[in-house]
Short mmCIF file of C-alpha atoms and ligand atoms in Angstrom, two decimals:
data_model
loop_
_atom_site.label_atom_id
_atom_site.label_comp_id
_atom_site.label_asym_id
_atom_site.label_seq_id
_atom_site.Cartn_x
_atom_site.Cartn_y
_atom_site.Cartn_z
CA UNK Z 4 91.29 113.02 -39.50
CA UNK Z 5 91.33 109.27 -38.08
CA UNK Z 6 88.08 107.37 -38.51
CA UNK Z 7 87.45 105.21 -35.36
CA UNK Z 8 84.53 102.29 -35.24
CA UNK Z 9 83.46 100.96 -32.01
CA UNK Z 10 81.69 97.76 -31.95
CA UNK Z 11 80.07 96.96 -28.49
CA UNK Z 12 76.17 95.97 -27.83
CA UNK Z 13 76.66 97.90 -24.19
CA UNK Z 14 75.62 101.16 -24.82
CA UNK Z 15 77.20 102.65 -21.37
CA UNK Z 16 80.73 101.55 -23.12
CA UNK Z 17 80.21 103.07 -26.55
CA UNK Z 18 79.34 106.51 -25.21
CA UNK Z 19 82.16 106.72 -23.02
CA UNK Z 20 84.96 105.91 -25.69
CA UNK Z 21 83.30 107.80 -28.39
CA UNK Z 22 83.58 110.69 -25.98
CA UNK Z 23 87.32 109.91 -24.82
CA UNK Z 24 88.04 109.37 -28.75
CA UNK Z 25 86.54 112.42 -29.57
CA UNK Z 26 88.12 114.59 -27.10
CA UNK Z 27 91.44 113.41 -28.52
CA UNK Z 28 90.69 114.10 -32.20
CA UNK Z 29 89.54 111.54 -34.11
CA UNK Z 30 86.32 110.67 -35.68
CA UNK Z 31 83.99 108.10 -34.09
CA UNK Z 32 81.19 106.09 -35.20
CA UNK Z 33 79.38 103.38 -33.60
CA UNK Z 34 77.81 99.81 -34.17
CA UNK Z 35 76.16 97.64 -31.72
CA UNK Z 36 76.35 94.53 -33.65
CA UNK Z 37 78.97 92.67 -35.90
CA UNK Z 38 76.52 92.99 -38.45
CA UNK Z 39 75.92 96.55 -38.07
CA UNK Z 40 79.64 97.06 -38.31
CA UNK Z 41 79.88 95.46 -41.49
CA UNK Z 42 77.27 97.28 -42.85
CA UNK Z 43 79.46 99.92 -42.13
CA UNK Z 44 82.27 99.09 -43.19
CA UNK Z 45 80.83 98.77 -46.61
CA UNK Z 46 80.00 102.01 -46.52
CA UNK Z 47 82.50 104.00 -45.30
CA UNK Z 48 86.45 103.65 -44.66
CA UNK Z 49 87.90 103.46 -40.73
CA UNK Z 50 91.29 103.24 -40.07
CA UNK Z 51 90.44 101.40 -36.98
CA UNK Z 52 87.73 99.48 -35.12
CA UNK Z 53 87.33 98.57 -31.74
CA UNK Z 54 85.66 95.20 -32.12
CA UNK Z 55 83.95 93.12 -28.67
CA UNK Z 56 84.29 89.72 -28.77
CA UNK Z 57 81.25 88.89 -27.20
CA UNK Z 58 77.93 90.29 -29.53
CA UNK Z 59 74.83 89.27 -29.99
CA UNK Z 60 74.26 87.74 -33.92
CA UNK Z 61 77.82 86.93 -35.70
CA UNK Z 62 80.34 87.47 -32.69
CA UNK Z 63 83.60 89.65 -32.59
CA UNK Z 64 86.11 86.65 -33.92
CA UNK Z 65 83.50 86.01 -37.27
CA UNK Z 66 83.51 90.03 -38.02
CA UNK Z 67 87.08 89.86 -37.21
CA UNK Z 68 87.53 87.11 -40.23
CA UNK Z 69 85.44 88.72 -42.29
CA UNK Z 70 86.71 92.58 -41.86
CA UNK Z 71 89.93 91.30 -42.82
CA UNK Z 72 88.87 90.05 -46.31
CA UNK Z 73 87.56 93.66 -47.03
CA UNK Z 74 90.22 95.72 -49.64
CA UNK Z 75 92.45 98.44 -47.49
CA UNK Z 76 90.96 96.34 -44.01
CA UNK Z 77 90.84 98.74 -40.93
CA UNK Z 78 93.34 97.45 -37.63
CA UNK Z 79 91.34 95.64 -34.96
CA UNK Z 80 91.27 96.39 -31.46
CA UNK Z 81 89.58 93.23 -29.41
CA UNK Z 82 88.10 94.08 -26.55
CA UNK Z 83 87.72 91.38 -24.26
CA UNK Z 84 85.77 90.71 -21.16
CA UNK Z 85 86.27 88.75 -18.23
CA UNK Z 86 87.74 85.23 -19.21
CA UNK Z 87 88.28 85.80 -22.83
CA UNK Z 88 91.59 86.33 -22.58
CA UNK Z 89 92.34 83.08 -24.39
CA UNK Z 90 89.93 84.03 -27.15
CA UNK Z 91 91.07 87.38 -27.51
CA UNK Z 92 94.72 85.75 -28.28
CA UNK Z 93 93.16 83.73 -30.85
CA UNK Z 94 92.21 86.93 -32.21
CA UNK Z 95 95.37 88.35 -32.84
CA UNK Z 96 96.47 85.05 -34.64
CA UNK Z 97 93.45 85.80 -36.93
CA UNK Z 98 95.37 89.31 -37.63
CA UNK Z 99 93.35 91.72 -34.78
CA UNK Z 100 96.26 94.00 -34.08
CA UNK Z 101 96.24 93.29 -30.02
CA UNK Z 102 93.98 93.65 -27.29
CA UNK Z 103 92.37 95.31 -24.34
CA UNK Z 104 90.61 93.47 -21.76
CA UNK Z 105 87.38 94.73 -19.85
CA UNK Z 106 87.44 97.12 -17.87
CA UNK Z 107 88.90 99.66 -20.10
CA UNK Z 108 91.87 101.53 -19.06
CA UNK Z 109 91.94 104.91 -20.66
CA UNK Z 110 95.95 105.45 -20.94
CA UNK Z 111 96.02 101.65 -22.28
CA UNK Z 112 93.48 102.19 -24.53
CA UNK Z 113 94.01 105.97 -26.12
CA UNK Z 114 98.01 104.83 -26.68
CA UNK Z 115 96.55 101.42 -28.24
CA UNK Z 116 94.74 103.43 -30.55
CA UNK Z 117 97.22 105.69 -31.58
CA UNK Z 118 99.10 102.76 -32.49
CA UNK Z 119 96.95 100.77 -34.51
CA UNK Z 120 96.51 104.09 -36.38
CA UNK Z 121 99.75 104.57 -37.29
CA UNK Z 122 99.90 100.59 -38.52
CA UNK Z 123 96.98 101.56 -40.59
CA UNK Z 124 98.36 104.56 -42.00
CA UNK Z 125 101.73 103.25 -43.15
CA UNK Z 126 100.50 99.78 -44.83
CA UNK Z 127 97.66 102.02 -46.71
CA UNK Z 128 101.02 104.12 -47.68
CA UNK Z 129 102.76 101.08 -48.59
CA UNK Z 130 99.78 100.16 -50.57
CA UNK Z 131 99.81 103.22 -52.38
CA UNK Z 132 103.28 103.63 -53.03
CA UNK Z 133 103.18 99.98 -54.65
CA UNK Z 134 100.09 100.62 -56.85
CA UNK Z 135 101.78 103.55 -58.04
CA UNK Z 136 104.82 101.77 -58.73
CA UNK Z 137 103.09 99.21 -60.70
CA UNK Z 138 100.79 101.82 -62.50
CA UNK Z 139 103.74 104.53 -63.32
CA UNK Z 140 106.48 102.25 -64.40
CA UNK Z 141 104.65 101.91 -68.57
CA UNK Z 142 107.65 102.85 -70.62
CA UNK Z 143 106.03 104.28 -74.06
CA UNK Z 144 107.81 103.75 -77.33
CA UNK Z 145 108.73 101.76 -80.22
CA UNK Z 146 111.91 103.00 -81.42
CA UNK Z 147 114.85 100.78 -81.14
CA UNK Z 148 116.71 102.35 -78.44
CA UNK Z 149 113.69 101.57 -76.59
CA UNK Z 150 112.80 98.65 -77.64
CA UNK Z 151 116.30 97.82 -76.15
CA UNK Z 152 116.06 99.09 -73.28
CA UNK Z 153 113.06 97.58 -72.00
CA UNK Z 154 114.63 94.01 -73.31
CA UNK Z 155 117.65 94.61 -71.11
CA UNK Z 156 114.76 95.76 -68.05
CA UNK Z 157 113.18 92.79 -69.08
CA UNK Z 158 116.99 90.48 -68.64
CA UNK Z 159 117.98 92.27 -65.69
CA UNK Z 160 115.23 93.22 -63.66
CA UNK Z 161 114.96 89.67 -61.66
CA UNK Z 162 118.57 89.86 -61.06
CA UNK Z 163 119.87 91.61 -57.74
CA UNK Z 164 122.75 93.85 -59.80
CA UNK Z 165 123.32 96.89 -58.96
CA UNK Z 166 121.95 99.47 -61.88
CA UNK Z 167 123.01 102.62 -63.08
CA UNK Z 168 121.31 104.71 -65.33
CA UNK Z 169 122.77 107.26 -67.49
CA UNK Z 170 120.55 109.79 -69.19
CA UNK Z 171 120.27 114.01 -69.64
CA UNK Z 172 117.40 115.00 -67.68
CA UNK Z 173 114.01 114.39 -68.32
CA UNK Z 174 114.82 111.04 -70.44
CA UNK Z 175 112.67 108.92 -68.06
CA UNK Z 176 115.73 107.61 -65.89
CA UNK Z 177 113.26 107.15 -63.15
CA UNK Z 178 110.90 105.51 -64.79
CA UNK Z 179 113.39 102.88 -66.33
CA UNK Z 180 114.57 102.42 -61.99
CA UNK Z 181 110.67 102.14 -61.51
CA UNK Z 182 110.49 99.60 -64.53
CA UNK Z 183 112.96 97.30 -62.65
CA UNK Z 184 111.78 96.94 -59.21
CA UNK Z 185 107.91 96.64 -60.73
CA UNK Z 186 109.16 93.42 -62.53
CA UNK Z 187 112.35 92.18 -59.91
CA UNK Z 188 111.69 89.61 -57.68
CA UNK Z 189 111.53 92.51 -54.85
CA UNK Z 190 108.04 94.04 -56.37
CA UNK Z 191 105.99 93.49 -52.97
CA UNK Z 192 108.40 95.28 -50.85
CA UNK Z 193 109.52 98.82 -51.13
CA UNK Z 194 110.91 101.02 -53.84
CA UNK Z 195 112.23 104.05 -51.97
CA UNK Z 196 113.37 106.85 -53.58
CA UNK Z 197 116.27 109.52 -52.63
CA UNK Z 198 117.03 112.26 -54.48
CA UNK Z 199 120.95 113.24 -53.59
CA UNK Z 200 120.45 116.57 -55.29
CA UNK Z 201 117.54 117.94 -53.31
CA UNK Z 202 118.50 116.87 -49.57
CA UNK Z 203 121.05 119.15 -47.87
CA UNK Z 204 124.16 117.65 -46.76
CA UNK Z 205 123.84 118.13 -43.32
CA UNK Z 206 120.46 115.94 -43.41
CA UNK Z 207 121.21 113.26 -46.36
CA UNK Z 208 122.62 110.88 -43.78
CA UNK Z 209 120.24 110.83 -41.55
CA UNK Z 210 118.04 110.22 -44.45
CA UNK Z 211 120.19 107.50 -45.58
CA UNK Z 212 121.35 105.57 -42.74
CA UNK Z 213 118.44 107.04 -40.22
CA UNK Z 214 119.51 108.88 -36.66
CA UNK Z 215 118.67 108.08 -33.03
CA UNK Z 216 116.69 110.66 -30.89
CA UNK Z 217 119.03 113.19 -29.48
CA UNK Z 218 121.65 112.47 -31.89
CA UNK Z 219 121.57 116.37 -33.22
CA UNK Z 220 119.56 119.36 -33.05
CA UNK Z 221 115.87 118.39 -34.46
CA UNK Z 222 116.36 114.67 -33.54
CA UNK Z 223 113.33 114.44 -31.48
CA UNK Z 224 112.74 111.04 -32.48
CA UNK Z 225 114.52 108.08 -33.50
CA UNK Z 226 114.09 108.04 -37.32
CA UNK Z 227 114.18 104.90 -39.73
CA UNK Z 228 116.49 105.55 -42.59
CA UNK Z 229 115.79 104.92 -46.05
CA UNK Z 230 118.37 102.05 -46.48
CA UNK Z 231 116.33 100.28 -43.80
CA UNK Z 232 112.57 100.78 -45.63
CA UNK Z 233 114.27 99.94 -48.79
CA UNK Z 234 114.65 96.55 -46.69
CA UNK Z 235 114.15 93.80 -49.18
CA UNK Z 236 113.40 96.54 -52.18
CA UNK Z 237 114.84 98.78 -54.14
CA UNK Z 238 116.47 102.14 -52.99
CA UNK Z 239 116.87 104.54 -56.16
CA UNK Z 240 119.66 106.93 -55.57
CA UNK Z 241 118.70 109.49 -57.77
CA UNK Z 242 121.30 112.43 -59.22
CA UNK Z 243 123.58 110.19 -57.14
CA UNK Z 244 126.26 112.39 -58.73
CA UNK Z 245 125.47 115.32 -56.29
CA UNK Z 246 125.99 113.02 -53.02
CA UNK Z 247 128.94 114.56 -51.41
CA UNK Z 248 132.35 113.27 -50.75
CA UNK Z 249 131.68 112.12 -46.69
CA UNK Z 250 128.51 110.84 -47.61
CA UNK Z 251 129.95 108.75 -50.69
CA UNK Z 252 132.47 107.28 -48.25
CA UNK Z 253 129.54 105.80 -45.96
CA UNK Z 254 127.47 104.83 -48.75
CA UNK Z 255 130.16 102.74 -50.26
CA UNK Z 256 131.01 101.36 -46.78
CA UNK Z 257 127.15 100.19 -46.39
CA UNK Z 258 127.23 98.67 -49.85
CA UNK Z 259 130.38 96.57 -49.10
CA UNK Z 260 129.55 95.48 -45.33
CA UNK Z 261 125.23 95.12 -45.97
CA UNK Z 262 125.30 97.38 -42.67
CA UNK Z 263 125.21 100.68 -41.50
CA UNK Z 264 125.14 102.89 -38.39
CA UNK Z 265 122.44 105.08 -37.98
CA UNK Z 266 123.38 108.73 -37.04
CA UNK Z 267 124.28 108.95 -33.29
CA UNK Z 268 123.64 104.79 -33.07
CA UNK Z 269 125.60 102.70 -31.27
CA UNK Z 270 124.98 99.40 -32.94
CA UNK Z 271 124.84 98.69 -36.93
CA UNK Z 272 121.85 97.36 -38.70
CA UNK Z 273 121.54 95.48 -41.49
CA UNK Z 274 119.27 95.93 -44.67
CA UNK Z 275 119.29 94.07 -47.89
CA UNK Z 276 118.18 96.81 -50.39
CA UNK Z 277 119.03 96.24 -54.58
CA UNK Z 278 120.49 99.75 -54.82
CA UNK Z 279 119.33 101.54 -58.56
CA UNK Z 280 121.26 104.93 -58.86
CA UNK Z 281 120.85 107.63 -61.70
CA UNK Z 282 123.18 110.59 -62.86
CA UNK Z 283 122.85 112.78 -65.06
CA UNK Z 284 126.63 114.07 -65.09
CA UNK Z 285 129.68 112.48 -66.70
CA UNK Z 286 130.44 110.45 -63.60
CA UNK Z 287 134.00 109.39 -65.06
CA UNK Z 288 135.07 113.09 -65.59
CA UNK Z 289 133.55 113.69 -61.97
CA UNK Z 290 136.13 111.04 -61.03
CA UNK Z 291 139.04 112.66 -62.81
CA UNK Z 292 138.09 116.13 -61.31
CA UNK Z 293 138.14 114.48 -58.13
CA UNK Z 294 134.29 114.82 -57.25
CA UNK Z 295 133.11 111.50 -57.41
CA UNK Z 296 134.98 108.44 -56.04
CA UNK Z 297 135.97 105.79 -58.16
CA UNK Z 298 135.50 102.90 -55.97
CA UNK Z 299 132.11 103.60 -55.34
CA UNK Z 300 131.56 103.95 -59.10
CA UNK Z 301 132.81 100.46 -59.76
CA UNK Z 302 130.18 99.89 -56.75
CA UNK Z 303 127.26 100.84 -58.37
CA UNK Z 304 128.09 100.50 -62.02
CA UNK Z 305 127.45 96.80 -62.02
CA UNK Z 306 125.06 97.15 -65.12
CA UNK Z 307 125.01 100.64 -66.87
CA UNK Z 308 121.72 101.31 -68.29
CA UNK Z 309 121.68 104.52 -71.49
CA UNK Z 310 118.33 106.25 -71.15
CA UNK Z 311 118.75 108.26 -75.15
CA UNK Z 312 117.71 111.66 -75.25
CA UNK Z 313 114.07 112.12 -77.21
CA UNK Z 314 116.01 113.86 -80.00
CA UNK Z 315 117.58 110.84 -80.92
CA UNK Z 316 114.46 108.92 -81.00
CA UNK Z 317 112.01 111.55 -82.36
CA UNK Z 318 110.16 108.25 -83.85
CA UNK Z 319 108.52 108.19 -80.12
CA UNK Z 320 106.97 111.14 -80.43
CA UNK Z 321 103.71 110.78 -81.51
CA UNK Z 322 103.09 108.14 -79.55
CA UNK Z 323 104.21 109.88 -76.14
CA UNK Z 324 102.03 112.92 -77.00
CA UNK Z 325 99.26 110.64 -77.62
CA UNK Z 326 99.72 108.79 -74.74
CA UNK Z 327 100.44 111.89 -72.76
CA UNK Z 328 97.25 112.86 -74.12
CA UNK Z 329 94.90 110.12 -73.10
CA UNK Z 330 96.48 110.54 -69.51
CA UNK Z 331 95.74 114.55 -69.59
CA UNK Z 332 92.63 114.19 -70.81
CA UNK Z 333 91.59 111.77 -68.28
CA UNK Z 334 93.16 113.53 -65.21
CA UNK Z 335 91.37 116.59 -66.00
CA UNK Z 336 88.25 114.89 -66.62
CA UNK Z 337 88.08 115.62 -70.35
CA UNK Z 338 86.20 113.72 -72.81
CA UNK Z 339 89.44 112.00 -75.23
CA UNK Z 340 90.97 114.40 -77.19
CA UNK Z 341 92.74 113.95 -80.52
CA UNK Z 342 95.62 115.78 -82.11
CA UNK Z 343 96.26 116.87 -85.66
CA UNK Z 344 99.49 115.17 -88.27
CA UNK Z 345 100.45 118.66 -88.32
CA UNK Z 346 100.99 118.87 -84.55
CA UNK Z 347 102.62 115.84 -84.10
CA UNK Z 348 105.06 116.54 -86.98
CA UNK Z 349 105.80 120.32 -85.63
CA UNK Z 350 105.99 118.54 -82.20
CA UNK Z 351 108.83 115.70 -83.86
CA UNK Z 352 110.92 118.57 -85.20
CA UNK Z 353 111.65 120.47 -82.31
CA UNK Z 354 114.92 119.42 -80.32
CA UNK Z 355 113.42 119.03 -76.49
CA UNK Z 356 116.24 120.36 -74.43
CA UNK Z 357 114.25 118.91 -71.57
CA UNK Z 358 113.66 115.28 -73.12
CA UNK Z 359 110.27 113.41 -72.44
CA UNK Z 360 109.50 115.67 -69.21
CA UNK Z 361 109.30 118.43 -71.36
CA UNK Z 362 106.94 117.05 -73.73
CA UNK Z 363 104.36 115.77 -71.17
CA UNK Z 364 104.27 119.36 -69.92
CA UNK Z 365 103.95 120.90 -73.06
CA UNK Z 366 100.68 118.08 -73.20
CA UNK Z 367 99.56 118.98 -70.09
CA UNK Z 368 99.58 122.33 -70.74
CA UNK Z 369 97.66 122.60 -74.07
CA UNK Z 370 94.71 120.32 -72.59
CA UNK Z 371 94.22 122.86 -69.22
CA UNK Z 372 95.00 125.61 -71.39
CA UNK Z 373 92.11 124.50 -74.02
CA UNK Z 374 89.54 123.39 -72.16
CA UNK Z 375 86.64 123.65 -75.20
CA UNK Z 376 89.29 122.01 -77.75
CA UNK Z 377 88.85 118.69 -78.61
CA UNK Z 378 91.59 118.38 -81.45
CA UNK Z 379 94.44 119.72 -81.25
CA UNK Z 380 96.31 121.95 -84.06
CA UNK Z 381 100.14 123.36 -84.44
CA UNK Z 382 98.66 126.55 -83.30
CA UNK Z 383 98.03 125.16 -79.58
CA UNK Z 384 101.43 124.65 -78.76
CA UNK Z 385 103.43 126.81 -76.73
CA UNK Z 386 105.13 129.08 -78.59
CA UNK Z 387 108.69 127.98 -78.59
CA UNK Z 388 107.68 124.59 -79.50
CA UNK Z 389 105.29 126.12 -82.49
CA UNK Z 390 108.25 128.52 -83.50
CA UNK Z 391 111.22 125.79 -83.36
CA UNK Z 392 109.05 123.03 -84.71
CA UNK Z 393 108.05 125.07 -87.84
CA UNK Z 394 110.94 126.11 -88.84
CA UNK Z 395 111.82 124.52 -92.12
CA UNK Z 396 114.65 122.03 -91.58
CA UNK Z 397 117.62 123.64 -92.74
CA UNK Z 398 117.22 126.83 -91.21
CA UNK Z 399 119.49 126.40 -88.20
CA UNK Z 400 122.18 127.18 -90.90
CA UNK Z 401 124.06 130.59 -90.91
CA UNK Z 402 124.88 130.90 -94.37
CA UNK Z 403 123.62 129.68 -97.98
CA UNK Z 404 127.32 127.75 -98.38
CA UNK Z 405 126.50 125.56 -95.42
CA UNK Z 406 122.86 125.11 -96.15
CA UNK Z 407 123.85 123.70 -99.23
CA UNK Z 408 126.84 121.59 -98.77
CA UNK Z 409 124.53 120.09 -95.61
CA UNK Z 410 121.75 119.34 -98.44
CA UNK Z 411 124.15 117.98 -100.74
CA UNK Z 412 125.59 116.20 -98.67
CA UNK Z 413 123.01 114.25 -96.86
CA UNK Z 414 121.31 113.92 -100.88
CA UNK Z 415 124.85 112.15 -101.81
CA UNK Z 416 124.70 109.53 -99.10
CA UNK Z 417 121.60 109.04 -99.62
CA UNK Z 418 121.94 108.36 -103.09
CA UNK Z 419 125.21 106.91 -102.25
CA UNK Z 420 122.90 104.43 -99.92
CA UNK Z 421 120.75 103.64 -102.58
CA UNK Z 422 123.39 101.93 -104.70
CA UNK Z 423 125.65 100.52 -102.13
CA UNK Z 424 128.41 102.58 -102.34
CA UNK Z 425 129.31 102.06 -105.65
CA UNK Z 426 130.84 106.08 -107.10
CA UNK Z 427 130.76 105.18 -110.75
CA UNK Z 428 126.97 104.22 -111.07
CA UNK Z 429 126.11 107.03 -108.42
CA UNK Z 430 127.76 109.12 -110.42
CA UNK Z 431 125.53 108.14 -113.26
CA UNK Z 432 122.58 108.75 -111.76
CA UNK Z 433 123.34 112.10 -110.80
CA UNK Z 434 124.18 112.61 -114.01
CA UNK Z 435 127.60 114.26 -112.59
CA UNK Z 436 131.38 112.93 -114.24
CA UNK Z 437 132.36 110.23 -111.85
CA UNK Z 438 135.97 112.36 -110.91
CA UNK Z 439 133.49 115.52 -110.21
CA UNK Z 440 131.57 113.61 -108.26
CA UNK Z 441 134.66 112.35 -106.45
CA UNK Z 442 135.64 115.81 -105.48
CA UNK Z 443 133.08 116.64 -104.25
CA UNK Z 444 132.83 113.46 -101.64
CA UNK Z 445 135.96 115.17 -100.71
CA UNK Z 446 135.04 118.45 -99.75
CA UNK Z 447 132.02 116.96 -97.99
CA UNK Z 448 134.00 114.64 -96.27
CA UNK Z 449 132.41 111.55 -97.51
CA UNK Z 450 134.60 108.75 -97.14
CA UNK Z 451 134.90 106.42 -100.38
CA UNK Z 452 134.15 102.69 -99.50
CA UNK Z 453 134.82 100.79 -102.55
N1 ATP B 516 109.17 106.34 -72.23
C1 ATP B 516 108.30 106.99 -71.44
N2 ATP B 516 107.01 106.61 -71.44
C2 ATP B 516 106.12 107.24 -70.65
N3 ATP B 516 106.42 108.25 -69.81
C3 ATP B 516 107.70 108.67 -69.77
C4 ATP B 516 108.71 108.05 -70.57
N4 ATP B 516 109.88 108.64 -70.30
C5 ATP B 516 109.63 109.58 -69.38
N5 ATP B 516 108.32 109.62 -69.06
C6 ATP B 516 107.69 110.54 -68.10
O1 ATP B 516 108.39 111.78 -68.18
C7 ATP B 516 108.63 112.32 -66.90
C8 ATP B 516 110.11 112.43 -66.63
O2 ATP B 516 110.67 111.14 -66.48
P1 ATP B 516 111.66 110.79 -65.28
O3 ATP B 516 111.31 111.52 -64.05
O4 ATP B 516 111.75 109.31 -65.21
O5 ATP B 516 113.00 111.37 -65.90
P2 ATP B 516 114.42 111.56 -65.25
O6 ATP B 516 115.40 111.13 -66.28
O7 ATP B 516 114.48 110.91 -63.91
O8 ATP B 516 114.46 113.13 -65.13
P3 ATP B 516 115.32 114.08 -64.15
O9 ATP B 516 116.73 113.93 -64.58
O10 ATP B 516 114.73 115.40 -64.48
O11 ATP B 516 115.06 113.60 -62.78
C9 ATP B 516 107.92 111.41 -65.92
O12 ATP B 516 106.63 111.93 -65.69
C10 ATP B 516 107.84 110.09 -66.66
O13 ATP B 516 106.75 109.33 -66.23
MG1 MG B 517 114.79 111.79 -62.03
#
């Protein structure tokens, strides 16, 4: 529900709009000074306030200046009376949204209202949206893959390329797009997100591009695209692999020209949005099999970004269930919780099909799950994990043959590795004849680099 404030010292006037306001749905409250509004304020969140310029105490353009200072500010509605027109314009330069001038029309006023509301609700969204943005876009871990990646964020982020990020799913591909705008020179504006797998074709352009009112079936009003709200931003195309044929054709058109027609539009718009696009499919076989088009690869493959799967940087591990952890713990309103070696080691050995996604819900899970627990052992974790993780390594091997020649052969590199390569004095130390030790490189398939 909307949360109105009117500001008038005339009684007669704030009885009547609180009871037009009212009727229409939102909530009122009421001040009869500027002082009594800021009071208010302070108290409570509005969305907007209908603020007389003429009070007794601090008048109407001093609250004005001073509600606009407060954090998430309501709109302000000036109401004016006769021969403060001039005044009242001064207000809006001062940032009141517009004004209405004594005596109150109802239609004038009621559509006024609505409007202001809206302009309220989508900056507070904005505001959100860019908090969240800044506060969601910590990418967690040391290994070196990582390491390297956030170096190249780091290098291309304040460049306008075009990104695209390669990763299975659940490897944090979205985060890394997040990452970029949160630290490109387009930060304060938008990063809009659209996810080509989960819109159905029939709708993903007006999505894209936008569509006029009338323009199909469900049109009922014109609609903003999200090329255009990406407008000095970012728009993430995410599983951009899924986008269909037709829809890959207009796409690339908008990226060449900078403009687009919205659906059923007569005239093209323009928008300057840094497009970020993920996949998790093999876009070049997608281009051989004829699904994807090349030219619009090329297009948004300016800079291809590799988001590894966790398996091949299990060294993050501990510290993404930790972290994971400390955020559980905290969302749920749990004192910190801790987590034992033997966890985080049975947690490191099992493969996560589902990458980092999967491991945050396996945290999230254990801390709802075990709401008493304050330190978490192997046997807390989900089954699969607990049964995968504790198998002994070597186990995934069908036969004795293999589970030996796989030992022996990772123990004779490393050995190998120890004395750089050199057969004759590994040999030795194995205390194996150096032609034995030869063949058996051979059957292992170690090459000899001597
Ligand atoms: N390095 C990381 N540090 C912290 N959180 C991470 C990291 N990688 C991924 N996450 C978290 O894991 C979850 C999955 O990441 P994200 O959505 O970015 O993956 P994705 O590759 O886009 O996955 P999908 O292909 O399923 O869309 C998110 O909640 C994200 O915040
Ligand atoms: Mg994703």
């Amino acid at each position: 529900m909307l949360n109105i404030l009117i500001v008038d010292d005339e009684a007669a006037i704030r009885q009547s709009l609180s009871g037009v306001l009212e009727d229409e749905g939102y909530k009122v409250a009421a001040a009869d000074t500027g002082e009594a509004c800021l009071e208010t304020l302070g108290r409570r969140s509005f969305d907007v306030v209908l603020l007389d310029i003429w009070l007794p105490g601090i008048d109407g353009l001093d609250t004005l200046e001073k509600i606009r200072e407060l954090p998430d500010a309501p709109e302000v509605i000036m109401i004016s009376g006769h021969g403060t027109i001039e005044t009242a314009v001064r207000a809006t330069k001062l940032g009141a949204y517009d004004f209405l001038e004594k005596p109150l029309q109802l239609e004038k006023t009621l559509i006024l209202v609505k409007h202001a509301a809206d302009a309220k609700r989508l900056r507070s969204e904005n505001l959100e949206l860019k908090k969240q943005v800044q506060s969601k876009s910590v990418i967690v871990g040391d290994s070196v893959p990582m390491k390297a990646l956030r170096q190249q964020i780091a290098v291309m982020a304040p460049t306008n390329g075009r990104v695209l990020i390669f990763g299975e799913s659940g490897t944090g591909k979205e985060l890394v797009a997040l990452a970029i705008h949160a630290q490109s020179l387009r930060k304060e504006a938008m990063f809009v997100e659209v996810n080509c797998a989960a819109i159905p074709e029939d709708l993903i352009e007006s999505e894209l591009f936008g569509h006029r009112k009338g323009s199909f079936a469900g049109a009922t009003t014109d609609k903003e695209g999200k090329f255009r709200k990406a407008d000095g931003g970012t728009l993430f195309l995410d599983e951009v692999g899924d986008m269909s044929l037709k829809t890959q054709a207009k796409v690339l058109r908008t990226l060449e020209e900078q403009r687009f027609t919205p659906v059923g539009g007569e005239e093209p718009m323009t928008a300057d949005a840094r497009v970020i696009a993920s996949t998790n499919k093999d876009l070049e076989e997608e281009i051989l099999k004829g699904n994807f088009r090349e030219d619009l690869f090329y297009r948004l493959n300016v800079i291809p970004f590799f988001v590894p799967p966790l398996r091949e940087r299990k060294e993050d591990i501990p510290q993404l269930a930790r972290y994971f952890l400390k955020e559980f713990a905290q969302r749920y309103g749990r004192r910190p919780r801790e987590i034992t070696d033997e966890a985080i080691e049975t947690l490191a050995r099992y493969l996560w099909p589902g990458n980092v996604r999967e491991l945050r819900n396996v945290i999230e899970r254990i801390v709802i799950m075990n709401p008493t627990i304050t330190r978490f052992d192997r046997k807390h974790l989900p089954p699969l994990v607990y049964r995968d993780g504790a198998k002994r390594p070597g186990t995934e091997f069908s036969t004795l043959h293999q589970a030996r020649a796989a030992y022996e052969r990772d123990y004779i590199l490393k050995k190998l590795d120890e004395n750089h390569g050199n057969v004759s004095r590994t040999a030795e130390v194995l205390g194996l004849e150096r032609s034995h030790l030869y063949r058996k490189m051979k059957t292992l398939g170690i090459a000899v680099k001597e």
